[in-house]
Short mmCIF file of C-alpha atoms in Angstrom, two decimals:
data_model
loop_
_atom_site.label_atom_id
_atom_site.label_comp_id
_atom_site.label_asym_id
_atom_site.label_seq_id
_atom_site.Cartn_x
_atom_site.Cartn_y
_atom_site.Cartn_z
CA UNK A 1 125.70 166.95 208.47
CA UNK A 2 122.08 165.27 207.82
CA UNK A 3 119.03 167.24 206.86
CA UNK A 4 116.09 168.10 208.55
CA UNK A 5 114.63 164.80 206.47
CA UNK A 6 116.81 162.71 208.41
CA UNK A 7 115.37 163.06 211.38
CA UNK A 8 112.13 160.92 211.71
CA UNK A 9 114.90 158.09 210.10
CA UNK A 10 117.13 158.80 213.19
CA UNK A 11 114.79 158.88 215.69
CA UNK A 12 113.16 155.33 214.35
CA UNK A 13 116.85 154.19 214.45
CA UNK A 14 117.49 155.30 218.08
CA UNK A 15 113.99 153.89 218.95
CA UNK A 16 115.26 150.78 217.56
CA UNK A 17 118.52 150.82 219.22
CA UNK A 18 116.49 151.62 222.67
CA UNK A 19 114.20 148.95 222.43
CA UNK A 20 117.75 146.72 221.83
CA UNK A 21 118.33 147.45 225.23
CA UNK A 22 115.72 147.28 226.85
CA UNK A 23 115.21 143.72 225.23
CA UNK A 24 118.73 143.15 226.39
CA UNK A 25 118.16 144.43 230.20
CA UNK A 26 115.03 142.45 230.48
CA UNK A 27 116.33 139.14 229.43
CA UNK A 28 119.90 139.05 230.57
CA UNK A 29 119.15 141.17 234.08
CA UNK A 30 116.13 140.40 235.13
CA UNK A 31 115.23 144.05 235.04
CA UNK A 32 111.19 144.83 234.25
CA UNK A 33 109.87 147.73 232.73
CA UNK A 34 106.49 148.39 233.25
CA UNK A 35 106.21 150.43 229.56
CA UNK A 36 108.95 147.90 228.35
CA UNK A 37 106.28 145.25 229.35
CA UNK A 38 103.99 147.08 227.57
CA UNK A 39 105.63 147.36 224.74
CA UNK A 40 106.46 143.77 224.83
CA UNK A 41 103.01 142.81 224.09
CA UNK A 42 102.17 145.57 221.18
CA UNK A 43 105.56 143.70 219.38
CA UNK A 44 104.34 139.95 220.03
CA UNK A 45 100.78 141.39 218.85
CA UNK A 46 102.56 142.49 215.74
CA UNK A 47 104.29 139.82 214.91
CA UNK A 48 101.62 137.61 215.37
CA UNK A 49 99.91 135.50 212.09
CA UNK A 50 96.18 138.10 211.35
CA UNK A 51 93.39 136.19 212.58
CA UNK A 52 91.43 134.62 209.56
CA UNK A 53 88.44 137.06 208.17
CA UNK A 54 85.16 135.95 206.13
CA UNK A 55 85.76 137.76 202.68
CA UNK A 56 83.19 138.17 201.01
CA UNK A 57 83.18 135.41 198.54
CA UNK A 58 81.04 134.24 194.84
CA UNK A 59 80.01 130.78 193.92
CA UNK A 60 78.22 129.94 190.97
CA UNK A 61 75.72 126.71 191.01
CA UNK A 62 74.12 124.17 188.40
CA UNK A 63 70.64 122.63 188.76
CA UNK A 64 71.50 118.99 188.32
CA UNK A 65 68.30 117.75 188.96
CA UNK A 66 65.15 119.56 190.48
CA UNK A 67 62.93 116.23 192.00
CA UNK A 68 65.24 115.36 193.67
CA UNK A 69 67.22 118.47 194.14
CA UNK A 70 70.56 117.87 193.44
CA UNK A 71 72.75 121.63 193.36
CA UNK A 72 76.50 121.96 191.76
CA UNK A 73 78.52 124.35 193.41
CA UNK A 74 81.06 125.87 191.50
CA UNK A 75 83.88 127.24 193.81
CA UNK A 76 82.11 127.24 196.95
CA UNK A 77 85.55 127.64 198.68
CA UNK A 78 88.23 129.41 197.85
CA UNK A 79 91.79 127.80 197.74
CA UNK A 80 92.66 129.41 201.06
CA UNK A 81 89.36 128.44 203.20
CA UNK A 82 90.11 125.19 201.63
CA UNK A 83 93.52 124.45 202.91
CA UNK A 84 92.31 126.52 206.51
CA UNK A 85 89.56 123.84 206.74
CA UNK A 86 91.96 120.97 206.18
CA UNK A 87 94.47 122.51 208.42
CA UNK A 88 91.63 122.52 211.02
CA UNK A 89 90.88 119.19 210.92
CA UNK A 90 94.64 117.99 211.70
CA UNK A 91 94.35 119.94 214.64
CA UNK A 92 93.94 118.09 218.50
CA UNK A 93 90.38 117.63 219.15
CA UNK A 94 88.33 115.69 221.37
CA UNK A 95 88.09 112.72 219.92
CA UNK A 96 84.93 110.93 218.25
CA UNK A 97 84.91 108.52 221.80
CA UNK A 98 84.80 111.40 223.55
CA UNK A 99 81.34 112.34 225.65
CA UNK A 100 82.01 116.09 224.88
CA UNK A 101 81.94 115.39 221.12
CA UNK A 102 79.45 117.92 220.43
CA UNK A 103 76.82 116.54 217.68
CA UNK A 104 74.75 113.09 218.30
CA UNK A 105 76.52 111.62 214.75
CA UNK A 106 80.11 111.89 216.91
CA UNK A 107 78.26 110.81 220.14
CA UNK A 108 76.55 107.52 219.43
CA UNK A 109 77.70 104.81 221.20
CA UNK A 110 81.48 105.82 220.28
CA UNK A 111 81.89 104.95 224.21
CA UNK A 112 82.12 101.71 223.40
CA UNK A 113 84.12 101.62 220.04
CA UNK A 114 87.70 101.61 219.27
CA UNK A 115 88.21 103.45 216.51
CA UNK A 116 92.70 103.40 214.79
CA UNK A 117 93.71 106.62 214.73
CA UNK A 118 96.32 107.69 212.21
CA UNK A 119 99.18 109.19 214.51
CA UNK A 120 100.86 111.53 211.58
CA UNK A 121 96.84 113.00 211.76
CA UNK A 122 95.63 112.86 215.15
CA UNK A 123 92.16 113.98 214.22
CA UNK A 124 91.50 111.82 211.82
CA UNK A 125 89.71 108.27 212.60
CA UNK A 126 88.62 105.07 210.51
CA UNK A 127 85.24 106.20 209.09
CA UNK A 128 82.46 104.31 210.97
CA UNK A 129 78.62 103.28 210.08
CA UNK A 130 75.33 103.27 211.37
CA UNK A 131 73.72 99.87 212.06
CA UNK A 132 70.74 100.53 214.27
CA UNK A 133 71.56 103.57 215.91
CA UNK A 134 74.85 102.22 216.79
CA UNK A 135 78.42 103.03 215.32
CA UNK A 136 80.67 100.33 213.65
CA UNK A 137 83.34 99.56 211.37
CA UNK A 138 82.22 98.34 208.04
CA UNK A 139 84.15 97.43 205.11
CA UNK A 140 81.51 99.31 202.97
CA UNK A 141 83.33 102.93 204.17
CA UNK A 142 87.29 102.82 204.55
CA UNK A 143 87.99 106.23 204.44
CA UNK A 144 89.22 108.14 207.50
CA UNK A 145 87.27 111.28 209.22
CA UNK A 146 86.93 113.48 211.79
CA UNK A 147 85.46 116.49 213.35
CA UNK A 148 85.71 120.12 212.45
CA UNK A 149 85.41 122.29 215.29
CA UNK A 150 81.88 124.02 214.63
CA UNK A 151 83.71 127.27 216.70
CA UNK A 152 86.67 127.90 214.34
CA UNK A 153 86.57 131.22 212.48
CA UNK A 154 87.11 129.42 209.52
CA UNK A 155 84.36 126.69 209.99
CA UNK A 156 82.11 129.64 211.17
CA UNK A 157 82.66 130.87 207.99
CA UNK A 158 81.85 128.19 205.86
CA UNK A 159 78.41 127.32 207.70
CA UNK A 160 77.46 131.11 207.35
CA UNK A 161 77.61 130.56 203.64
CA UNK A 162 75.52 127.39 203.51
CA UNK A 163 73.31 129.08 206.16
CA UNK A 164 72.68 131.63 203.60
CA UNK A 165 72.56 129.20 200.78
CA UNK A 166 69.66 127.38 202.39
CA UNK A 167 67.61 130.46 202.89
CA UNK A 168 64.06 129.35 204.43
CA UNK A 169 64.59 125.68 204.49
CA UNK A 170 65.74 126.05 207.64
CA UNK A 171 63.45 127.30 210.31
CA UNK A 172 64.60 128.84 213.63
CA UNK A 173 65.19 126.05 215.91
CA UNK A 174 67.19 123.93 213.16
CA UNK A 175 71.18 123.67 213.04
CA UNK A 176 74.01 122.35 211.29
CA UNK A 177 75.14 119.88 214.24
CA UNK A 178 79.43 119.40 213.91
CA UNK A 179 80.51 119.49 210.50
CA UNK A 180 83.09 116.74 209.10
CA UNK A 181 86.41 115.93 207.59
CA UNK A 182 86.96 113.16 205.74
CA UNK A 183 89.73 112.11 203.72
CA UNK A 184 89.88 108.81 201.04
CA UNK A 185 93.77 107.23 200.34
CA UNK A 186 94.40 105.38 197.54
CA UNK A 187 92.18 102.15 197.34
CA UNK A 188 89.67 103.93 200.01
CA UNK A 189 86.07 104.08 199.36
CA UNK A 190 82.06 104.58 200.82
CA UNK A 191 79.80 101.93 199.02
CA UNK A 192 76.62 103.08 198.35
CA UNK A 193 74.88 104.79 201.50
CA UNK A 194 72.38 107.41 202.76
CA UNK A 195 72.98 110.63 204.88
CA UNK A 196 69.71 110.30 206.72
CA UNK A 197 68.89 108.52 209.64
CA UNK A 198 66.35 105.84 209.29
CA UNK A 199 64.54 107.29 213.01
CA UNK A 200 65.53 110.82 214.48
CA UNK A 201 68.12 110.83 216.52
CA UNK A 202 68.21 112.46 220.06
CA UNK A 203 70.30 115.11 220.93
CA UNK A 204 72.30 114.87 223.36
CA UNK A 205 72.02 118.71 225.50
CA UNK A 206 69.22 117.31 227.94
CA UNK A 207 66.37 118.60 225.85
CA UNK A 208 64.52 115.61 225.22
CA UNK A 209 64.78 116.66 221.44
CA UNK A 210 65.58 114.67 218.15
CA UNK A 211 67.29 115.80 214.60
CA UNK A 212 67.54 114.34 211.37
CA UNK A 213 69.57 115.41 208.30
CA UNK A 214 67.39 117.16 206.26
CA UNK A 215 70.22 118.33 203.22
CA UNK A 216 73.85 117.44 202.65
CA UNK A 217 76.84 119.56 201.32
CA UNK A 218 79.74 117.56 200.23
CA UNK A 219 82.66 120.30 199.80
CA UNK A 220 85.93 119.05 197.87
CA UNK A 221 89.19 120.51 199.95
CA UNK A 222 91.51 118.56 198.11
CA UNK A 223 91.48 116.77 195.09
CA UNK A 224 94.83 118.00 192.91
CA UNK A 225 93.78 117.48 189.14
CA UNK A 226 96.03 115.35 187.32
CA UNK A 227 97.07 112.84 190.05
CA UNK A 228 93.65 112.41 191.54
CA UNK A 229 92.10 109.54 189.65
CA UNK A 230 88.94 107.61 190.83
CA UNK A 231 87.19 108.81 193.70
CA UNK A 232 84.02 110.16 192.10
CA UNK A 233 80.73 110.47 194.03
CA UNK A 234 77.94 108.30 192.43
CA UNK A 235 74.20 108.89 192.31
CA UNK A 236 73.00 105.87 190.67
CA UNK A 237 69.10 107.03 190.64
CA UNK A 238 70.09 110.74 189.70
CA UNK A 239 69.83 110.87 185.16
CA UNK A 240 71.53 114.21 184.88
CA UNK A 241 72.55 115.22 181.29
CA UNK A 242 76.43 115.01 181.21
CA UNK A 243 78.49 118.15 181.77
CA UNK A 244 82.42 117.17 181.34
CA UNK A 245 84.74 117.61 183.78
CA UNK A 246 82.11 117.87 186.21
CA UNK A 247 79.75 115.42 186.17
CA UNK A 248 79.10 112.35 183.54
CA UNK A 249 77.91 108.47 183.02
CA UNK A 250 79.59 105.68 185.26
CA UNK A 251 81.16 103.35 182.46
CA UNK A 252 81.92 99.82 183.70
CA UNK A 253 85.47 99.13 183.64
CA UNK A 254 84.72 95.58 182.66
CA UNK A 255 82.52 95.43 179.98
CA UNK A 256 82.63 99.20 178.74
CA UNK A 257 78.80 99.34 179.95
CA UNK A 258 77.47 102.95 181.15
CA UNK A 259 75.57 102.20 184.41
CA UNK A 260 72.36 104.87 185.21
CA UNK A 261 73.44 107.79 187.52
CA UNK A 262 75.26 110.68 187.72
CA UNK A 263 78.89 110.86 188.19
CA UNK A 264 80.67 113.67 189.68
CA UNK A 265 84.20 114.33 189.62
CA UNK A 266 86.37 115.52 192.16
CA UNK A 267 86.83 119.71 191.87
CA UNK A 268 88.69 121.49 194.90
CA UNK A 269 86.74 124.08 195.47
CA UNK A 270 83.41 122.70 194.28
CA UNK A 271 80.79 120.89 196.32
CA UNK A 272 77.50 119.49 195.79
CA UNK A 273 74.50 119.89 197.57
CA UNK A 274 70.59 117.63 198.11
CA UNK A 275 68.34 116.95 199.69
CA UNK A 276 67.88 114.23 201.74
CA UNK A 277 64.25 114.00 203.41
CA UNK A 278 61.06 114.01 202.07
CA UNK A 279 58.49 116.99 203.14
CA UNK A 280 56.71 114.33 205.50
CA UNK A 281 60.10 113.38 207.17
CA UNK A 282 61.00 110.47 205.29
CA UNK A 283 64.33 109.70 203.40
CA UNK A 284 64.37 110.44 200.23
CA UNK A 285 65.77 107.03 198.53
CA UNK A 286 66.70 108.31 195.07
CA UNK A 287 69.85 110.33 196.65
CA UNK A 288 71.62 107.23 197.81
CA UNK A 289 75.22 107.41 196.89
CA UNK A 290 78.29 106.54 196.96
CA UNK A 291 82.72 107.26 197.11
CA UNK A 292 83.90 105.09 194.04
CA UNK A 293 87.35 103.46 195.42
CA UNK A 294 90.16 106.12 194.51
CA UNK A 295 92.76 104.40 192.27
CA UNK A 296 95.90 107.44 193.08
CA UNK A 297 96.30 110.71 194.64
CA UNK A 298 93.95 111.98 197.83
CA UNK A 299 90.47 113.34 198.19
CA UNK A 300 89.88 115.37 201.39
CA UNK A 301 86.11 116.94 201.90
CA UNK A 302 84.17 118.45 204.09
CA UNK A 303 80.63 116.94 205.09
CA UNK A 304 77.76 119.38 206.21
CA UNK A 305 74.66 118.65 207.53
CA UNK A 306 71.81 120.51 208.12
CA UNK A 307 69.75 119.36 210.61
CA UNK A 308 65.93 119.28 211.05
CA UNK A 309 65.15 119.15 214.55
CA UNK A 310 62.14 117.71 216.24
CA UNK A 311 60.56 118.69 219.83
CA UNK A 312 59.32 115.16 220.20
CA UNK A 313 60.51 112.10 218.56
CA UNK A 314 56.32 110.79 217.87
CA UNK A 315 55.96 114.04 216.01
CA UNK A 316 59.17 113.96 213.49
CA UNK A 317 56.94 114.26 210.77
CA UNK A 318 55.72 117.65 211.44
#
């Protein structure tokens, strides 16, 4: 004969055995249960994954250079928000053709431009380039990107960080327009290039208002140490004294020469951070940069950029 402790162990076993049958009555007989139905849903709630919550989370950061700023992030992201974000980016989106593609960058004349999509990646397109306001392919960038959906809890997340990051340089009105994904395969690459846009760029909400990119994060999501080689991103007017296994001298593969620049090396976890404009609205040439071609592994990152917006296009100086 059980105890008087066995009890709350029975009844959970009886419950058990009762919910059994009512499983079994439902599904084989048609039968519904009101409560059962209710119950139902407090089990699939249950058993569902727990949505994603914004820890609380450190980074550390490196002045690389002050004029012009040039920030090293040291784990930005942790391993988890990093595979989340990548995870995101494989997911189906609208595509960067579409006319609901959110920011102007994924808007631009992508009507009119087929872009190869990667069908093991759906989200993910050959990178593109700006020539006059207009996308196109370019030999210069062969990497593959798309969007990350700006209202993912996850992405959310992230941009709440580098709100905070920024602190004032930001004013009200200004936003971070769609983040992106973008991933480099072995041989892939982004010659030397500038984030900002050479005139402001409208956006398109009916507004009549224009943006421009006033800062950059680069995030690294993937970059597996040992089998990543290659890849770096390259400042070539940035003289940064060396800091290794972060960031060093460009040596020329030929000739042994070390080219001017800084170097950084691909860190999952780690991003980097500029600034791209001038205080008068100009583009700020000495953060041109490049993707050095990746000789093995992958590189996946995640490009923000914080936009400066503009009420009229004659006045993007103020």
């Amino acid at each position: 004969m059980g105890s008087a402790a066995d009890l709350p162990l029975l009844k959970i076993v009886l419950s058990s055995y009762a919910i059994t049958a009512l499983l079994v009555a439902s599904y084989s007989y048609g039968i519904t249960f009101s409560p059962f139905s209710q119950l139902q849903s407090i089990i699939s709630t249950l058993r569902s994954p727990p949505l994603f919550v914004c820890e609380q989370h450190q980074y550390t950061t490196e002045i690389v250079s002050i004029d012009p700023l040039l920030i090293y992030i040291n784990n930005f992201v942790s391993d988890k928000e990093a595979q989340l974000l990548v995870a995101t980016g494989f997911v189906s989106l609208p595509s960067a053709s579409s006319s609901i593609a959110c920011s102007k960058e994924k808007l631009s004349q992508t009507s009119k431009l087929e872009l190869t999509k990667d069908t093991r990646e759906p989200n993910l397109e050959s990178s593109v380039v700006y020539l006059e306001d207009r996308k196109v392919p370019s030999k210069s960038r062969t990497s593959r990107s798309g969007a990350l959906d700006p209202t993912s809890p996850i992405t959310q997340c992230v941009l709440s960080r580098a709100s905070a990051f920024l602190g004032t340089l930001l004013s009200p009105i200004d936003d971070f327009g769609t983040p992106q994904l973008v991933r480099y395969e072995q041989g892939q690459k982004f010659d030397v290039h500038h984030d900002w846009y050479d005139s402001p760029q409208r956006i398109n909400d009916g507004s009549g208002r224009f943006f421009n990119r006033i800062a950059s994060f680069f995030v690294y999501l993937e970059a597996e140490e040992g089998k990543v080689r290659g890849g770096e991103t390259w400042f070539p007017h940035i003289e940064a004294k060396e800091n290794p296994g972060k960031w060093g001298k460009r040596v020329n593969g030929m000739g042994g020469e070390v080219e001017k620049g800084a170097l950084f090396v691909p860190r999952k976890g780690n991003a980097l951070f500029w600034v791209n404009l001038h205080a008068n609205g100009t583009g700020d040439e000495r953060v041109v940069h490049a993707g050095l071609p990746l000789l093995s592994g992958r590189k996946t990152a995640m490009n923000i950029w914080p936009r400066k917006i503009y009420e009229r296009r004659r006045g993007w100086f103020t």
